[in-house]
């Protein structure tokens, strides 16, 4: 973050997980971080949780069918 300067007022840092390749929540790779509004950060968080729940349900269904 320091290499890119200060975080603008009203923004916070989100860990971008394109294709879920980086699973480290403590990641500090600047290429994996993005300054976003709190609302966008929360929207992304809920979307990630929803996706994980859908994947878990699909896995459970496929395991039960086997």
Tab-separated table of N, CA and C in Angstrom:
chain	number	residue	atom	x	y	z
A	1	UNK	N	0.835	-1.183	0.000
A	1	UNK	CA	0.000	0.000	0.000
A	1	UNK	C	0.878	1.243	0.000
A	2	UNK	N	1.930	1.209	0.790
A	2	UNK	CA	2.782	2.388	0.873
A	2	UNK	C	3.379	2.752	-0.474
A	3	UNK	N	3.605	1.763	-1.321
A	3	UNK	CA	4.189	2.070	-2.621
A	3	UNK	C	3.207	2.806	-3.525
A	4	UNK	N	1.936	2.791	-3.177
A	4	UNK	CA	0.918	3.462	-3.989
A	4	UNK	C	0.407	4.739	-3.334
A	5	UNK	N	0.889	5.073	-2.174
A	5	UNK	CA	0.476	6.298	-1.509
A	5	UNK	C	-0.625	6.051	-0.498
A	6	UNK	N	-1.114	7.128	0.091
A	6	UNK	CA	-2.130	6.997	1.134
A	6	UNK	C	-3.478	6.557	0.557
A	7	UNK	N	-4.296	5.987	1.400
A	7	UNK	CA	-5.641	5.581	1.019
A	7	UNK	C	-6.526	6.816	1.065
A	8	UNK	N	-7.259	7.058	0.018
A	8	UNK	CA	-8.113	8.240	-0.053
A	8	UNK	C	-9.202	8.188	1.012
A	9	UNK	N	-9.578	9.358	1.492
A	9	UNK	CA	-10.626	9.461	2.505
A	9	UNK	C	-11.924	8.864	1.954
A	10	UNK	N	-12.584	8.047	2.773
A	10	UNK	CA	-13.841	7.422	2.375
A	10	UNK	C	-13.670	6.080	1.688
A	11	UNK	N	-12.424	5.656	1.500
A	11	UNK	CA	-12.166	4.369	0.865
A	11	UNK	C	-11.504	3.423	1.854
A	12	UNK	N	-11.640	2.141	1.602
A	12	UNK	CA	-10.954	1.118	2.390
A	12	UNK	C	-10.393	0.092	1.418
A	13	UNK	N	-9.538	-0.748	1.919
A	13	UNK	CA	-8.849	-1.711	1.067
A	13	UNK	C	-9.611	-3.032	1.036
A	14	UNK	N	-9.832	-3.520	-0.179
A	14	UNK	CA	-10.475	-4.819	-0.385
A	14	UNK	C	-9.452	-5.747	-1.008
A	15	UNK	N	-9.456	-6.990	-0.560
A	15	UNK	CA	-8.589	-8.008	-1.134
A	15	UNK	C	-9.320	-8.607	-2.324
A	16	UNK	N	-8.856	-8.310	-3.513
A	16	UNK	CA	-9.489	-8.787	-4.731
A	16	UNK	C	-9.056	-10.226	-4.968
A	17	UNK	N	-10.018	-11.106	-5.118
A	17	UNK	CA	-9.708	-12.524	-5.313
A	17	UNK	C	-10.196	-12.965	-6.679
A	18	UNK	N	-9.539	-12.500	-7.717
A	18	UNK	CA	-9.935	-12.890	-9.058
A	18	UNK	C	-9.799	-14.396	-9.207
A	19	UNK	N	-10.863	-15.014	-9.636
A	19	UNK	CA	-10.919	-16.464	-9.822
A	19	UNK	C	-10.549	-17.216	-8.555
A	20	UNK	N	-10.615	-16.539	-7.417
A	20	UNK	CA	-10.338	-17.142	-6.114
A	20	UNK	C	-8.958	-17.795	-6.066
A	21	UNK	N	-7.987	-17.209	-6.790
A	21	UNK	CA	-6.648	-17.786	-6.830
A	21	UNK	C	-5.863	-17.515	-5.555
A	22	UNK	N	-6.066	-16.362	-4.951
A	22	UNK	CA	-5.365	-16.029	-3.715
A	22	UNK	C	-6.335	-16.170	-2.562
A	23	UNK	N	-6.078	-17.103	-1.686
A	23	UNK	CA	-6.983	-17.365	-0.572
A	23	UNK	C	-6.444	-16.806	0.749
A	24	UNK	N	-5.378	-16.038	0.698
A	24	UNK	CA	-4.762	-15.520	1.908
A	24	UNK	C	-5.387	-14.182	2.290
A	25	UNK	N	-6.183	-14.166	3.348
A	25	UNK	CA	-6.846	-12.936	3.758
A	25	UNK	C	-5.857	-11.905	4.287
A	26	UNK	N	-4.670	-12.342	4.684
A	26	UNK	CA	-3.640	-11.427	5.160
A	26	UNK	C	-2.700	-10.983	4.032
A	27	UNK	N	-3.089	-11.239	2.797
A	27	UNK	CA	-2.273	-10.905	1.629
A	27	UNK	C	-2.002	-9.400	1.578
A	28	UNK	N	-0.769	-9.041	1.263
A	28	UNK	CA	-0.401	-7.634	1.118
A	28	UNK	C	0.171	-7.352	-0.269
A	29	UNK	N	-0.048	-8.263	-1.208
A	29	UNK	CA	0.410	-8.062	-2.573
A	29	UNK	C	-0.388	-6.909	-3.170
A	30	UNK	N	0.257	-5.811	-3.567
A	30	UNK	CA	-0.472	-4.657	-4.106
A	30	UNK	C	-1.356	-5.000	-5.302
A	31	UNK	N	-0.979	-6.013	-6.059
A	31	UNK	CA	-1.785	-6.408	-7.211
A	31	UNK	C	-3.106	-7.045	-6.781
A	32	UNK	N	-3.196	-7.480	-5.536
A	32	UNK	CA	-4.410	-8.132	-5.029
A	32	UNK	C	-5.277	-7.199	-4.202
A	33	UNK	N	-4.874	-5.940	-4.065
A	33	UNK	CA	-5.590	-4.998	-3.209
A	33	UNK	C	-6.188	-3.864	-4.038
A	34	UNK	N	-7.367	-3.415	-3.614
A	34	UNK	CA	-8.036	-2.337	-4.338
A	34	UNK	C	-8.747	-1.430	-3.345
A	35	UNK	N	-8.634	-0.133	-3.549
A	35	UNK	CA	-9.329	0.833	-2.701
A	35	UNK	C	-10.758	0.970	-3.205
A	36	UNK	N	-11.727	0.690	-2.320
A	36	UNK	CA	-13.145	0.758	-2.681
A	36	UNK	C	-13.917	1.427	-1.546
A	37	UNK	N	-15.152	1.805	-1.834
A	37	UNK	CA	-16.004	2.350	-0.773
A	37	UNK	C	-16.426	1.224	0.165
A	38	UNK	N	-16.897	1.600	1.339
A	38	UNK	CA	-17.365	0.594	2.289
A	38	UNK	C	-18.534	-0.190	1.695
A	39	UNK	N	-19.439	0.505	1.009
A	39	UNK	CA	-20.589	-0.167	0.400
A	39	UNK	C	-20.151	-1.215	-0.620
A	40	UNK	N	-19.170	-0.881	-1.449
A	40	UNK	CA	-18.671	-1.845	-2.438
A	40	UNK	C	-17.982	-3.013	-1.754
A	41	UNK	N	-17.229	-2.737	-0.706
A	41	UNK	CA	-16.559	-3.792	0.033
A	41	UNK	C	-17.578	-4.757	0.631
A	42	UNK	N	-18.671	-4.238	1.190
A	42	UNK	CA	-19.715	-5.087	1.767
A	42	UNK	C	-20.442	-5.876	0.678
A	43	UNK	N	-20.699	-5.238	-0.464
A	43	UNK	CA	-21.357	-5.937	-1.572
A	43	UNK	C	-20.517	-7.118	-2.033
A	44	UNK	N	-19.221	-6.894	-2.177
A	44	UNK	CA	-18.316	-7.970	-2.596
A	44	UNK	C	-18.248	-9.076	-1.545
A	45	UNK	N	-18.224	-8.685	-0.289
A	45	UNK	CA	-18.173	-9.666	0.794
A	45	UNK	C	-19.393	-10.577	0.763
A	46	UNK	N	-20.581	-9.988	0.628
A	46	UNK	CA	-21.811	-10.786	0.561
A	46	UNK	C	-21.818	-11.664	-0.681
A	47	UNK	N	-21.328	-11.148	-1.795
A	47	UNK	CA	-21.286	-11.936	-3.028
A	47	UNK	C	-20.366	-13.139	-2.864
A	48	UNK	N	-19.228	-12.946	-2.200
A	48	UNK	CA	-18.303	-14.061	-1.965
A	48	UNK	C	-18.939	-15.105	-1.062
A	49	UNK	N	-19.611	-14.658	0.000
A	49	UNK	CA	-20.278	-15.596	0.910
A	49	UNK	C	-21.371	-16.375	0.189
A	50	UNK	N	-22.151	-15.680	-0.640
A	50	UNK	CA	-23.227	-16.326	-1.380
A	50	UNK	C	-22.660	-17.381	-2.325
A	51	UNK	N	-21.571	-17.055	-3.004
A	51	UNK	CA	-20.940	-17.999	-3.916
A	51	UNK	C	-20.422	-19.216	-3.165
A	52	UNK	N	-19.767	-18.991	-2.033
A	52	UNK	CA	-19.248	-20.111	-1.243
A	52	UNK	C	-20.382	-21.012	-0.758
A	53	UNK	N	-21.498	-20.423	-0.356
A	53	UNK	CA	-22.648	-21.209	0.093
A	53	UNK	C	-23.223	-22.028	-1.058
A	54	UNK	N	-23.308	-21.438	-2.243
A	54	UNK	CA	-23.812	-22.156	-3.409
A	54	UNK	C	-22.900	-23.322	-3.771
A	55	UNK	N	-21.600	-23.094	-3.724
A	55	UNK	CA	-20.646	-24.162	-4.036
A	55	UNK	C	-20.726	-25.287	-3.012
A	56	UNK	N	-20.881	-24.926	-1.742
A	56	UNK	CA	-20.999	-25.943	-0.698
A	56	UNK	C	-22.270	-26.763	-0.887
A	57	UNK	N	-23.356	-26.113	-1.252
A	57	UNK	CA	-24.624	-26.829	-1.484
A	57	UNK	C	-24.492	-27.765	-2.673
A	58	UNK	N	-23.835	-27.318	-3.736
A	58	UNK	CA	-23.643	-28.181	-4.899
A	58	UNK	C	-22.783	-29.393	-4.549
A	59	UNK	N	-21.754	-29.166	-3.754
A	59	UNK	CA	-20.888	-30.258	-3.331
A	59	UNK	C	-21.655	-31.264	-2.487
A	60	UNK	N	-22.489	-30.756	-1.575
A	60	UNK	CA	-23.289	-31.630	-0.737
A	60	UNK	C	-24.267	-32.449	-1.576
A	61	UNK	N	-24.882	-31.818	-2.566
A	61	UNK	CA	-25.820	-32.525	-3.443
A	61	UNK	C	-25.115	-33.611	-4.238
A	62	UNK	N	-23.940	-33.298	-4.773
A	62	UNK	CA	-23.224	-34.293	-5.559
A	62	UNK	C	-22.703	-35.427	-4.694
A	63	UNK	N	-22.349	-35.144	-3.444
A	63	UNK	CA	-21.897	-36.192	-2.534
A	63	UNK	C	-23.056	-37.098	-2.125
A	64	UNK	N	-24.237	-36.514	-1.933
A	64	UNK	CA	-25.416	-37.285	-1.538
A	64	UNK	C	-25.880	-38.173	-2.693
A	65	UNK	N	-25.704	-37.707	-3.923
A	65	UNK	CA	-26.149	-38.476	-5.086
A	65	UNK	C	-25.208	-39.633	-5.382
A	66	UNK	N	-24.000	-39.558	-4.896
A	66	UNK	CA	-22.998	-40.603	-5.204
A	66	UNK	C	-23.163	-41.829	-4.363
